[in-house]
Amino acid sequence: MTTERRLADGIVAALASLQIPIELQEVQLVRPVRPEHGDWSTNAALVVAKSAGRAPREVAGDLAAVLQAASMDDVVAVEVAGPGFVNFRLANSWLHQALREVIEAGTKSYATPELGGGERVQIEFVSANPTGPLHVGNGWLGSYGDALGRVMSRCGWKVKREFYVNDTGGQIRLLGESLLARRRGEVVPEEGYQGEYVTQLAQDYEGSDDIVEAGRFASEAILRNIRATLDRLDIRFDDWYSQASIEESGQVAETIEIFRQRGLVYEADGAIWLRSTEVGDSRDRVLIRTNGDVTYLAGDLAYHRDKFLVRKFDRVIDIFGADHHGQVASLKAGVAALGIESDKLEIRLGQLVNIVGRRMSKRSGNFIKLDSVIDEMGADATRLLSLLNSIDQATTLDLELVKRRSMENPVFYVQYAHARIASIDRKRRERGIERIPISEAKLGLLVHDRELELMRCLVDLPRVVGEAAKERAPHKVTNWVRLLAGEFHGFYHDCRVLSEEVPPELTQARLWLVEGVQIGLAIALDLLGVRAPEAM
RNA sequence: GCCCUCGUAGCUCAGGGGAUAGAGCAUCGGCCUCCGAAGCCGUGUGCGCAGGUUCGAAUCCUGCCGAGGGCGCCA
């Protein structure tokens, strides 16, 4: 049983013996930032003071007294501090025990909090239109979606990744027109696709002058290109779902029919409308246009019906760029109208990635290609950089700076820590030093501040992974791994593992500590989709 | 005009009810007879503004100011 668990149980028992009712959600047991606040701290007294009708510090005093009397393992002091916090001071042995748990669990099982309960969740992301190469923003949200999938999988969700291919409609026709114009050596219409890749494709195209055929040719070629780029970042999908296929399968018509049966469809101005205002939208939306084409929304609603009612996902997470947030209200409304609990559809909006002094637009061809960024920085750096920040925050990227100074990019810092660990092990074998089993190692020798700090850091990983999953915030894993790497570099500087001056027993203990760190690094880097190199 | 998101250090960003708000970069200064200096150590400035809720607000609420995005029978 973890120390955290034992303390939490102790607090609950202590409050019960004091006959104080608990509001569980509010009671927290955390590791305080400041060392003088102990190893663990609870706000329980602050939270229950009101309902108990007593002063927080008074409750805290009673609570501390009971906890002190319980004399739990490793607990050397229970103190009241500040407005009514109860702080636990523990013997270092709790950290040595924690290190044992890390080693025993290993890369596979450590930090695998069971939170998802086997819930089947689909994450749909990137879903870039096959009308041009991926840009930096696609890579950003692609890395996010993939890492979120990894984090949630680790926490017990059954995750499927999906790319929705917008392979039909006006934009594909426009792409076909642009291609044909290029082939004829004419200028591309102003609203068409101007990018150079269209010229390239026009040279390869040997088909007819039919716009649909040309458009299909171009979009298929572009989609292959998109997949290749995503492969470079190790972003892989379980399914590539075609918008054209859902229209051809009749599911769009079926979906519209369902709306009709529910009295949510009417005709006006020659088009067929969804009365989405009935279910929370700000205005009604067109489902079938005057020319007979179904709208993107109609297809998207059929697609979501398929996700929930045909393929029976318990939860769907759609990841859109902030420029698509206009479609959120109607999508949510439409899904609700299909009788699907709207909480089951989560839409995460990623703020846009700005490049210094440039505005990105696919049609004008003025955007930074994801491929060129990977060429410059490498896949690992691109992924880690994408996962540095919350997607709620618009980020501004200075590509020149990133390219020129690798120090701007923390990927090297983190990978270097892993490479140094591998290097220690190589050196150990060179010197013919045999490892002893952890059961025989004297972990109690690990008392240096650097060593203790590393173990504290490792203790936090399960909570960090769990928060990253619950909050859909994989960047929390990035923050943690940077912290761990920093602590490791400090340790490496101050504490030699292999040296004439270090007693053999301490070397053995430190080898196990280093292995624990390696496990932590490997778990975190894997969640982020970044390689953990043996050497660099 | 209406709606959404966001304003934290010179720059890029963490922290999103908890105790004295952090990191990297940039600046300046130290550290390699010793497991990899892609490293370590030191150096100071900040929560857009004003109210409110709370024992406690950078965090929640309201208003204002500023930035970005959205408001199509495009996707």
Coordinates of C-alpha atoms (C1' of nucleotides) in Angstrom, one line a residue:
Chain A
M1 CA 0.0 0.0 0.0
T2 CA 1.3 3.4 -0.9
T3 CA 2.2 6.0 1.8
E4 CA -0.4 8.3 0.3
R5 CA -3.1 5.7 0.7
R6 CA -2.1 5.0 4.3
L7 CA -2.2 8.7 5.2
A8 CA -5.5 9.2 3.5
D9 CA -7.0 6.3 5.4
G10 CA -5.6 7.7 8.6
I11 CA -7.2 11.0 8.0
V12 CA -10.6 9.5 7.3
A13 CA -10.4 7.4 10.5
A14 CA -9.2 10.3 12.6
L15 CA -12.1 12.5 11.5
A16 CA -14.5 9.7 12.1
S17 CA -13.2 9.2 15.7
L18 CA -13.7 13.0 16.2
Q19 CA -17.2 12.6 14.8
I20 CA -16.7 15.1 12.1
P21 CA -18.5 14.4 8.8
I22 CA -16.3 14.7 5.7
E23 CA -16.9 16.2 2.3
L24 CA -14.7 13.9 0.4
Q25 CA -14.4 15.9 -2.8
E26 CA -12.9 18.9 -0.9
V27 CA -10.5 17.1 1.3
Q28 CA -7.1 17.0 -0.3
L29 CA -3.9 15.2 0.6
V30 CA -1.0 16.8 -1.3
R31 CA 2.7 17.0 -1.4
P32 CA 3.4 20.6 -0.4
V33 CA 5.7 22.7 -2.6
R34 CA 7.7 24.1 0.3
P35 CA 9.8 21.6 2.3
E36 CA 9.0 23.3 5.7
H37 CA 5.4 22.2 5.1
G38 CA 6.4 18.6 5.5
D39 CA 6.2 15.7 3.1
W40 CA 2.4 15.5 2.9
S41 CA -0.2 18.0 3.9
T42 CA -4.0 18.0 4.2
N43 CA -6.5 20.8 4.2
A44 CA -9.1 18.5 5.9
A45 CA -9.5 20.8 8.9
L46 CA -10.0 23.9 6.7
V47 CA -12.7 22.2 4.8
V48 CA -14.7 20.6 7.6
A49 CA -14.4 23.5 10.0
K50 CA -17.6 25.3 8.7
S51 CA -19.9 22.3 8.9
A52 CA -18.4 21.4 12.3
G53 CA -19.0 24.9 13.5
R54 CA -15.5 25.3 14.8
A55 CA -12.4 27.3 14.2
P56 CA -10.1 25.6 11.5
R57 CA -7.0 25.7 13.7
E58 CA -8.9 24.1 16.6
V59 CA -10.1 21.2 14.4
A60 CA -6.6 20.9 13.0
G61 CA -5.2 20.6 16.5
D62 CA -7.5 17.8 17.4
L63 CA -6.9 16.1 14.1
A64 CA -3.1 16.3 14.5
A65 CA -3.3 15.0 18.0
V66 CA -5.3 11.9 16.9
L67 CA -3.0 11.3 14.0
Q68 CA 0.0 11.6 16.1
A69 CA -1.4 9.1 18.6
A70 CA -2.1 6.7 15.8
S71 CA 1.7 6.4 15.3
M72 CA 1.7 5.4 11.7
D73 CA 4.7 3.9 10.0
D74 CA 7.3 6.4 8.8
V75 CA 5.4 9.3 10.3
V76 CA 7.7 11.2 12.6
A77 CA 5.6 14.3 13.2
V78 CA 2.1 15.7 12.6
E79 CA 2.0 19.5 12.7
V80 CA -0.6 22.2 12.5
A81 CA 0.4 25.1 10.3
G82 CA -0.9 28.3 8.6
P83 CA -4.7 28.7 8.7
G84 CA -5.2 25.1 9.7
F85 CA -3.2 22.8 7.5
V86 CA -2.1 19.5 9.0
N87 CA 1.3 18.6 7.8
F88 CA 3.0 15.2 8.0
R89 CA 6.7 14.9 8.4
L90 CA 8.0 11.5 7.4
A91 CA 11.2 9.5 7.8
N92 CA 13.2 9.1 4.6
S93 CA 12.4 5.4 4.6
W94 CA 9.0 6.2 3.0
L95 CA 10.9 7.3 -0.1
H96 CA 13.1 4.2 -0.1
Q97 CA 9.9 2.1 0.0
A98 CA 8.5 4.2 -2.8
L99 CA 11.6 3.5 -4.9
R100 CA 11.1 -0.2 -4.3
E101 CA 7.6 0.1 -5.6
V102 CA 8.8 1.9 -8.7
I103 CA 11.3 -0.9 -9.5
E104 CA 8.9 -3.7 -8.8
A105 CA 6.2 -2.2 -11.0
G106 CA 8.6 -1.3 -13.8
T107 CA 7.9 0.6 -17.0
K108 CA 4.8 -1.5 -17.8
S109 CA 2.9 -1.1 -14.5
Y110 CA 4.2 1.9 -12.6
A111 CA 1.9 4.9 -12.9
T112 CA -1.1 3.1 -14.3
P113 CA -3.9 4.6 -12.3
E114 CA -7.2 2.8 -13.0
L115 CA -9.5 5.7 -14.0
G116 CA -11.1 4.8 -17.3
G117 CA -12.8 1.6 -16.1
G118 CA -12.6 0.1 -19.6
E119 CA -14.7 2.9 -21.1
R120 CA -14.6 2.8 -24.9
V121 CA -13.5 6.2 -26.1
Q122 CA -12.9 7.4 -29.6
I123 CA -10.5 10.3 -30.2
E124 CA -11.0 12.0 -33.5
F125 CA -8.2 14.4 -34.4
V126 CA -6.2 16.0 -37.2
S127 CA -8.9 15.2 -39.8
A128 CA -7.3 17.7 -42.0
N129 CA -8.9 18.3 -45.4
P130 CA -7.0 16.4 -48.1
T131 CA -6.5 19.6 -50.1
G132 CA -2.9 20.4 -49.1
P133 CA 0.0 19.3 -47.0
L134 CA -0.2 19.3 -43.2
H135 CA 0.9 22.5 -41.5
V136 CA 2.4 23.1 -38.1
G137 CA -0.9 23.5 -36.4
N138 CA -1.9 20.0 -37.6
G139 CA 1.2 18.6 -36.1
W140 CA 0.5 20.4 -32.8
L141 CA -3.0 19.0 -32.4
G142 CA -1.9 15.6 -33.9
S143 CA 0.7 15.2 -31.2
Y144 CA -1.8 16.3 -28.6
G145 CA -4.5 13.8 -29.8
D146 CA -2.0 11.0 -30.0
A147 CA -0.4 11.7 -26.6
L148 CA -3.9 12.0 -25.0
G149 CA -4.7 8.6 -26.4
R150 CA -1.6 7.2 -24.9
V151 CA -2.2 8.8 -21.5
M152 CA -5.8 7.6 -21.4
S153 CA -4.9 4.1 -22.5
R154 CA -2.4 3.9 -19.7
C155 CA -5.2 4.9 -17.3
G156 CA -7.6 2.2 -18.3
W157 CA -9.6 3.7 -21.1
K158 CA -10.0 1.6 -24.3
V159 CA -8.9 4.2 -26.9
K160 CA -9.5 4.3 -30.7
R161 CA -7.9 7.0 -32.8
E162 CA -9.7 8.2 -35.9
F163 CA -9.1 10.5 -38.8
Y164 CA -12.2 11.8 -40.5
V165 CA -11.4 12.3 -44.2
N166 CA -13.3 15.1 -45.8
D167 CA -13.0 13.6 -49.3
T168 CA -16.1 15.1 -50.8
G169 CA -17.9 18.3 -51.4
G170 CA -17.1 21.7 -52.8
Q171 CA -13.5 21.9 -51.7
I172 CA -12.6 18.7 -53.5
R173 CA -14.2 20.1 -56.7
L174 CA -12.3 23.3 -56.1
L175 CA -9.1 21.3 -55.8
G176 CA -9.9 19.5 -59.1
E177 CA -10.5 22.8 -60.8
S178 CA -7.2 24.1 -59.4
L179 CA -5.4 21.1 -60.7
L180 CA -6.9 21.3 -64.1
A181 CA -6.1 25.0 -64.4
R182 CA -2.5 24.3 -63.6
R183 CA -2.4 21.5 -66.2
R184 CA -3.7 23.9 -68.8
G185 CA -1.0 26.4 -67.7
E186 CA -3.7 28.8 -66.5
V187 CA -3.8 30.8 -63.3
V188 CA -5.7 29.1 -60.5
P189 CA -9.0 30.9 -59.7
E190 CA -8.5 33.3 -56.8
E191 CA -10.4 31.3 -54.3
G192 CA -8.7 28.1 -55.5
Y193 CA -5.7 26.3 -54.1
Q194 CA -2.6 28.2 -55.1
G195 CA 0.1 26.1 -53.5
E196 CA 3.0 24.7 -55.5
Y197 CA 2.0 21.2 -54.7
V198 CA -0.9 21.6 -57.0
T199 CA 1.4 22.3 -59.9
Q200 CA 3.4 19.3 -59.0
L201 CA 0.3 17.1 -58.9
A202 CA -0.9 18.5 -62.2
Q203 CA 2.3 17.2 -63.9
D204 CA 1.5 13.7 -62.5
Y205 CA -2.1 13.7 -63.5
E206 CA -2.9 11.8 -66.6
G207 CA -6.7 11.6 -66.3
S208 CA -9.6 13.4 -68.0
D209 CA -10.7 17.0 -67.7
D210 CA -13.5 15.9 -65.4
I211 CA -13.4 18.0 -62.2
V212 CA -14.5 15.2 -59.9
E213 CA -11.9 12.8 -61.3
A214 CA -9.1 15.4 -61.0
G215 CA -10.2 16.3 -57.5
R216 CA -10.3 12.7 -56.4
F217 CA -6.8 12.1 -57.9
A218 CA -5.4 15.1 -56.1
S219 CA -7.0 14.4 -52.8
E220 CA -5.9 10.8 -52.7
A221 CA -2.4 11.7 -53.5
I222 CA -2.5 14.4 -50.8
L223 CA -3.9 12.0 -48.3
R224 CA -1.0 9.6 -48.9
N225 CA 1.3 12.5 -48.2
I226 CA -0.6 13.4 -45.0
R227 CA -0.2 9.8 -43.7
A228 CA 3.4 9.8 -44.5
T229 CA 4.0 13.0 -42.5
L230 CA 2.0 11.7 -39.6
D231 CA 4.0 8.5 -39.7
R232 CA 7.2 10.5 -39.2
L233 CA 5.8 11.7 -35.9
D234 CA 4.6 8.3 -35.0
I235 CA 1.0 9.4 -35.0
R236 CA -1.1 6.5 -36.1
F237 CA -4.8 6.0 -36.5
D238 CA -7.0 3.0 -36.0
D239 CA -9.4 4.2 -38.7
W240 CA -9.5 6.6 -41.6
Y241 CA -13.2 7.3 -42.0
S242 CA -14.3 8.6 -45.3
Q243 CA -16.9 11.3 -45.5
A244 CA -17.9 10.2 -49.0
S245 CA -18.5 6.7 -47.8
I246 CA -21.0 7.8 -45.1
E247 CA -22.9 9.7 -47.8
E248 CA -22.9 6.8 -50.2
S249 CA -23.9 4.3 -47.5
G250 CA -27.2 6.1 -47.0
Q251 CA -26.5 6.9 -43.4
V252 CA -26.8 10.6 -44.0
A253 CA -30.3 10.2 -45.4
E254 CA -31.2 7.9 -42.5
T255 CA -30.1 10.5 -40.0
I256 CA -32.1 13.2 -41.7
E257 CA -35.1 10.9 -41.6
I258 CA -34.7 10.5 -37.9
F259 CA -34.7 14.2 -37.4
R260 CA -37.8 14.4 -39.6
Q261 CA -39.6 11.8 -37.5
R262 CA -38.8 13.9 -34.5
G263 CA -40.4 16.9 -36.1
L264 CA -37.1 18.8 -36.3
V265 CA -37.0 19.2 -40.1
Y266 CA -38.7 21.8 -42.3
E267 CA -38.3 23.3 -45.7
A268 CA -37.6 26.9 -46.4
D269 CA -36.1 28.8 -49.4
G270 CA -35.8 25.6 -51.3
A271 CA -33.5 24.0 -48.7
I272 CA -34.1 21.4 -45.9
W273 CA -33.4 22.8 -42.4
L274 CA -32.8 21.3 -39.0
R275 CA -34.7 23.1 -36.3
S276 CA -31.6 23.0 -34.1
T277 CA -32.8 26.0 -32.0
E278 CA -35.1 23.4 -30.4
V279 CA -32.1 21.7 -28.9
G280 CA -29.9 24.6 -27.8
D281 CA -28.4 26.0 -31.0
S282 CA -28.4 29.7 -31.6
R283 CA -29.9 29.3 -35.1
D284 CA -31.3 26.7 -37.4
R285 CA -29.0 24.9 -39.8
V286 CA -29.3 23.7 -43.4
L287 CA -29.1 20.0 -43.9
I288 CA -29.8 19.8 -47.7
R289 CA -28.9 22.6 -49.9
T290 CA -31.0 24.0 -52.7
N291 CA -28.8 22.2 -55.2
G292 CA -29.5 18.9 -53.5
D293 CA -26.1 18.4 -51.9
V294 CA -26.1 17.5 -48.2
T295 CA -24.2 20.0 -46.0
Y296 CA -21.1 19.2 -44.1
L297 CA -23.1 19.3 -40.9
A298 CA -25.6 16.7 -42.1
G299 CA -22.6 14.4 -42.9
D300 CA -21.0 15.2 -39.6
L301 CA -24.2 14.3 -37.7
A302 CA -24.5 11.1 -39.5
Y303 CA -20.9 10.4 -38.7
H304 CA -21.5 11.1 -35.0
R305 CA -24.6 8.9 -35.0
D306 CA -22.4 6.2 -36.4
K307 CA -19.8 6.7 -33.6
F308 CA -22.3 6.5 -30.8
L309 CA -25.2 4.4 -32.0
V310 CA -23.6 2.1 -34.5
R311 CA -20.1 1.6 -33.2
K312 CA -21.3 2.2 -29.7
F313 CA -18.5 4.3 -28.2
D314 CA -19.1 5.3 -24.6
R315 CA -17.4 8.6 -25.2
V316 CA -16.2 10.6 -28.1
I317 CA -13.5 13.3 -28.0
D318 CA -13.3 15.5 -31.0
I319 CA -10.2 17.7 -31.2
F320 CA -10.7 20.8 -33.4
G321 CA -8.7 23.9 -34.0
A322 CA -10.2 27.0 -32.5
D323 CA -11.0 28.2 -36.0
H324 CA -13.7 25.4 -36.1
H325 CA -15.4 26.4 -32.9
G326 CA -18.3 27.8 -34.9
Q327 CA -19.5 24.3 -35.6
V328 CA -19.5 23.2 -31.9
A329 CA -22.9 24.5 -31.0
S330 CA -24.7 22.9 -34.0
L331 CA -22.8 19.6 -33.6
K332 CA -23.7 19.4 -29.9
A333 CA -27.3 20.4 -30.7
G334 CA -27.6 17.8 -33.5
V335 CA -26.1 15.1 -31.3
A336 CA -28.6 15.9 -28.5
A337 CA -31.4 15.7 -31.0
L338 CA -30.3 12.2 -31.9
G339 CA -31.0 11.3 -28.3
I340 CA -27.3 11.0 -27.3
E341 CA -26.4 12.3 -23.9
S342 CA -24.5 15.5 -24.8
D343 CA -21.9 14.9 -22.0
K344 CA -20.6 11.9 -24.0
L345 CA -19.4 14.2 -26.7
E346 CA -16.4 16.2 -25.6
I347 CA -15.1 18.8 -28.0
R348 CA -11.6 20.1 -27.2
L349 CA -10.6 23.2 -29.0
G350 CA -6.9 23.8 -29.5
Q351 CA -5.9 27.4 -29.8
L352 CA -4.1 28.3 -32.9
V353 CA -0.3 28.1 -33.4
N354 CA 1.1 31.3 -34.6
I355 CA 4.3 31.6 -36.4
V356 CA 6.0 34.9 -35.9
G357 CA 4.9 37.3 -38.6
R358 CA 3.0 34.9 -40.7
R359 CA -0.6 34.0 -41.2
M360 CA -1.4 30.5 -42.3
S361 CA -3.8 29.7 -45.0
K362 CA -4.1 26.6 -47.0
R363 CA -5.7 28.1 -50.0
S364 CA -3.1 30.8 -50.5
G365 CA -0.4 28.2 -50.0
N366 CA 1.1 30.5 -47.4
F367 CA 1.8 28.3 -44.4
I368 CA 4.6 26.4 -42.7
K369 CA 4.6 22.8 -43.7
L370 CA 4.8 20.3 -40.9
D371 CA 7.3 18.3 -43.0
S372 CA 9.7 21.1 -43.2
V373 CA 9.6 21.6 -39.4
I374 CA 10.3 17.9 -38.9
D375 CA 13.2 18.2 -41.4
E376 CA 14.7 21.0 -39.4
M377 CA 14.1 19.8 -35.9
G378 CA 13.6 16.1 -36.1
A379 CA 10.5 14.2 -35.0
D380 CA 11.2 14.0 -31.3
A381 CA 11.8 17.8 -31.0
T382 CA 8.7 18.5 -33.0
R383 CA 6.5 16.3 -30.8
L384 CA 7.9 17.5 -27.5
L385 CA 7.6 21.1 -28.5
S386 CA 4.0 20.5 -29.5
L387 CA 3.3 19.0 -26.1
L388 CA 5.0 21.7 -24.1
N389 CA 2.0 23.8 -23.5
S390 CA -1.7 23.5 -22.8
I391 CA -3.7 23.6 -26.0
D392 CA -6.0 26.2 -24.3
Q393 CA -3.3 28.7 -24.8
A394 CA -2.5 30.2 -28.2
T395 CA 1.2 29.8 -28.7
T396 CA 3.6 31.7 -30.8
L397 CA 6.4 29.9 -32.3
D398 CA 9.6 31.5 -33.4
L399 CA 10.9 28.9 -35.9
E400 CA 14.1 30.7 -36.6
L401 CA 14.9 30.6 -32.9
V402 CA 14.1 27.0 -32.5
K403 CA 16.1 26.0 -35.5
R404 CA 19.2 28.0 -34.6
R405 CA 19.4 27.3 -30.9
S406 CA 18.8 23.8 -29.9
M407 CA 18.8 25.0 -26.3
E408 CA 15.4 26.5 -26.9
N409 CA 14.1 23.0 -27.2
P410 CA 13.8 20.9 -24.1
V411 CA 13.8 17.6 -25.9
F412 CA 17.6 17.5 -25.7
Y413 CA 17.6 18.2 -22.1
V414 CA 15.3 15.3 -21.3
Q415 CA 16.8 12.9 -23.7
Y416 CA 20.2 13.7 -22.5
A417 CA 19.2 12.6 -19.0
H418 CA 18.1 9.2 -20.4
A419 CA 21.3 8.9 -22.5
R420 CA 23.4 9.7 -19.4
I421 CA 21.7 6.9 -17.5
A422 CA 22.4 4.4 -20.3
S423 CA 26.0 5.7 -20.3
I424 CA 26.3 4.9 -16.6
D425 CA 25.3 1.4 -17.2
R426 CA 27.7 1.0 -20.1
K427 CA 30.5 2.3 -17.9
R428 CA 29.5 -0.1 -15.1
R429 CA 29.8 -3.1 -17.3
E430 CA 33.1 -1.9 -18.6
R431 CA 34.4 -1.8 -15.1
G432 CA 33.0 -5.2 -14.4
I433 CA 30.8 -4.1 -11.5
E434 CA 28.0 -6.6 -10.8
R435 CA 24.5 -5.5 -9.7
I436 CA 23.0 -6.9 -6.5
P437 CA 19.3 -7.6 -6.2
I438 CA 17.2 -4.7 -4.9
S439 CA 16.2 -6.9 -2.0
E440 CA 19.8 -6.9 -0.9
A441 CA 20.6 -3.2 -1.7
K442 CA 20.8 -0.8 1.1
L443 CA 18.5 1.9 -0.2
G444 CA 18.6 3.5 3.3
L445 CA 22.0 5.0 2.2
L446 CA 20.2 7.3 -0.2
V447 CA 20.0 10.4 2.0
H448 CA 21.5 13.1 -0.2
D449 CA 19.1 16.0 -1.0
R450 CA 19.5 15.2 -4.7
E451 CA 18.6 11.6 -4.1
L452 CA 15.6 12.4 -1.9
E453 CA 14.4 14.9 -4.5
L454 CA 14.6 12.3 -7.3
M455 CA 12.5 9.8 -5.2
R456 CA 9.9 12.5 -4.4
C457 CA 9.7 13.3 -8.1
L458 CA 9.1 9.6 -8.9
V459 CA 6.3 9.4 -6.3
D460 CA 4.4 12.1 -8.1
L461 CA 4.3 10.3 -11.5
P462 CA 1.1 8.3 -10.9
R463 CA -0.8 11.4 -9.9
V464 CA 0.6 13.4 -12.8
V465 CA -0.4 10.7 -15.3
G466 CA -3.9 10.5 -13.8
E467 CA -4.4 14.2 -13.9
A468 CA -3.1 14.4 -17.5
A469 CA -5.8 11.8 -18.4
K470 CA -8.6 13.3 -16.5
E471 CA -8.0 16.8 -17.5
R472 CA -7.1 15.8 -21.1
A473 CA -3.8 17.6 -20.5
P474 CA -0.8 15.5 -21.7
H475 CA 1.4 18.6 -21.3
K476 CA 1.4 17.8 -17.6
V477 CA 3.5 14.8 -18.4
T478 CA 5.9 17.1 -20.3
N479 CA 6.2 19.4 -17.3
W480 CA 6.9 16.5 -15.0
V481 CA 9.5 14.9 -17.2
R482 CA 11.4 18.1 -17.5
L483 CA 11.4 18.4 -13.8
L484 CA 12.6 14.9 -13.4
A485 CA 15.4 15.4 -15.9
G486 CA 16.4 18.6 -14.1
E487 CA 16.6 16.8 -10.8
F488 CA 18.6 14.0 -12.5
H489 CA 21.2 16.3 -14.0
G490 CA 21.7 17.9 -10.5
F491 CA 22.1 14.5 -9.0
Y492 CA 24.5 13.4 -11.7
H493 CA 26.6 16.5 -11.0
D494 CA 26.7 16.1 -7.2
C495 CA 26.5 12.4 -6.6
R496 CA 28.8 10.0 -8.4
V497 CA 27.5 6.6 -9.0
L498 CA 30.7 4.9 -10.1
S499 CA 33.8 6.1 -8.4
E500 CA 36.7 5.0 -6.2
E501 CA 35.5 7.4 -3.6
V502 CA 32.0 6.0 -3.4
P503 CA 31.6 3.0 -1.2
P504 CA 30.4 -0.1 -3.1
E505 CA 27.1 -0.3 -1.2
L506 CA 26.3 3.3 -2.0
T507 CA 27.1 2.6 -5.7
Q508 CA 24.6 -0.3 -5.6
A509 CA 21.9 1.8 -4.0
R510 CA 22.5 4.6 -6.5
L511 CA 22.3 2.1 -9.4
W512 CA 18.8 1.2 -8.3
L513 CA 17.9 4.9 -7.9
V514 CA 19.1 5.6 -11.4
E515 CA 17.1 2.6 -12.7
G516 CA 14.0 4.1 -11.0
V517 CA 14.7 7.4 -12.8
Q518 CA 15.1 5.6 -16.1
I519 CA 11.7 3.9 -15.6
G520 CA 10.1 7.3 -15.0
L521 CA 11.8 8.8 -18.0
A522 CA 10.8 5.9 -20.2
I523 CA 7.2 6.0 -19.1
A524 CA 6.9 9.7 -19.6
L525 CA 8.7 9.8 -22.9
D526 CA 6.6 6.9 -24.2
L527 CA 3.4 8.7 -23.3
L528 CA 4.6 11.8 -25.2
G529 CA 5.7 9.7 -28.1
V530 CA 9.3 10.8 -27.9
R531 CA 12.2 8.4 -28.1
A532 CA 14.3 7.6 -25.1
P533 CA 17.8 7.3 -26.6
E534 CA 20.6 5.2 -25.2
A535 CA 23.1 7.6 -26.7
M536 CA 22.9 10.9 -28.6
Chain B
rG1 C1' -23.2 44.1 -33.2
rC2 C1' -23.5 39.0 -30.9
rC3 C1' -20.8 34.5 -29.3
rC4 C1' -16.3 31.7 -27.8
rU5 C1' -11.2 31.5 -26.0
rC6 C1' -7.2 33.9 -23.9
rG7 C1' -4.3 38.3 -21.0
rU8 C1' 1.2 35.6 -15.4
rA9 C1' 9.0 38.0 -15.7
rG10 C1' 12.2 41.4 -21.4
rC11 C1' 10.6 36.7 -24.6
rU12 C1' 8.1 31.7 -24.8
rC13 C1' 5.1 29.4 -21.3
rA14 C1' 3.7 26.4 -16.3
rG15 C1' 0.6 27.0 -12.0
rG16 C1' -6.4 27.1 -12.8
rG17 C1' -9.4 27.6 -4.7
rG18 C1' -4.4 26.8 -0.4
rA19 C1' 0.7 28.6 2.9
rU20 C1' 6.4 33.1 0.5
rA21 C1' 3.5 32.4 -7.8
rG22 C1' 7.5 28.8 -10.9
rA23 C1' 10.6 27.0 -15.4
rG24 C1' 13.3 27.7 -19.9
rC25 C1' 15.5 31.4 -23.0
rA26 C1' 17.8 36.1 -22.9
rU27 C1' 21.6 39.2 -19.3
rC28 C1' 25.8 38.9 -16.0
rG29 C1' 29.2 35.8 -13.1
rG30 C1' 31.3 31.0 -11.4
rC31 C1' 32.3 25.2 -12.2
rC32 C1' 35.6 20.0 -16.5
rU33 C1' 43.1 15.7 -13.3
rC34 C1' 36.8 12.5 -11.7
rC35 C1' 30.2 8.0 -14.6
rG36 C1' 28.9 12.4 -21.3
rA37 C1' 29.8 20.5 -19.9
rA38 C1' 23.6 18.8 -24.9
rG39 C1' 25.4 19.6 -17.9
rC40 C1' 25.7 22.1 -12.8
rC41 C1' 25.6 26.6 -9.4
rG42 C1' 24.5 31.7 -8.5
rU43 C1' 22.1 36.7 -10.3
rG44 C1' 15.6 40.0 -10.4
rU45 C1' 11.6 41.8 -12.3
rG46 C1' 5.5 39.9 -12.9
rC47 C1' -0.6 37.7 -12.1
rG48 C1' -4.3 43.7 -17.8
rC49 C1' -7.8 47.1 -14.6
rA50 C1' -11.9 47.5 -11.0
rG51 C1' -15.4 45.3 -7.9
rG52 C1' -17.6 40.7 -5.7
rU53 C1' -17.8 35.5 -3.5
rU54 C1' -14.5 32.8 0.3
rC55 C1' -11.2 31.3 6.4
rG56 C1' -8.1 31.8 1.8
rA57 C1' -8.4 34.3 -5.3
rA58 C1' -3.2 34.3 -10.3
rU59 C1' -7.3 30.6 -10.0
rC60 C1' -14.5 31.3 -9.3
rC61 C1' -18.4 35.5 -10.6
rU62 C1' -19.6 40.5 -12.8
rG63 C1' -18.0 44.8 -15.5
rC64 C1' -14.2 47.4 -18.3
rC65 C1' -9.7 47.3 -21.4
rG66 C1' -6.6 44.5 -24.8
rA67 C1' -5.5 40.1 -28.3
rG68 C1' -7.1 36.0 -31.3
rG69 C1' -11.1 33.2 -33.3
rG70 C1' -16.2 32.4 -34.8
rC71 C1' -21.1 34.3 -36.5
rG72 C1' -22.3 30.7 -44.9
rC73 C1' -27.2 26.6 -48.5
rC74 C1' -17.6 26.6 -47.2
rA75 C1' -15.4 22.8 -44.7

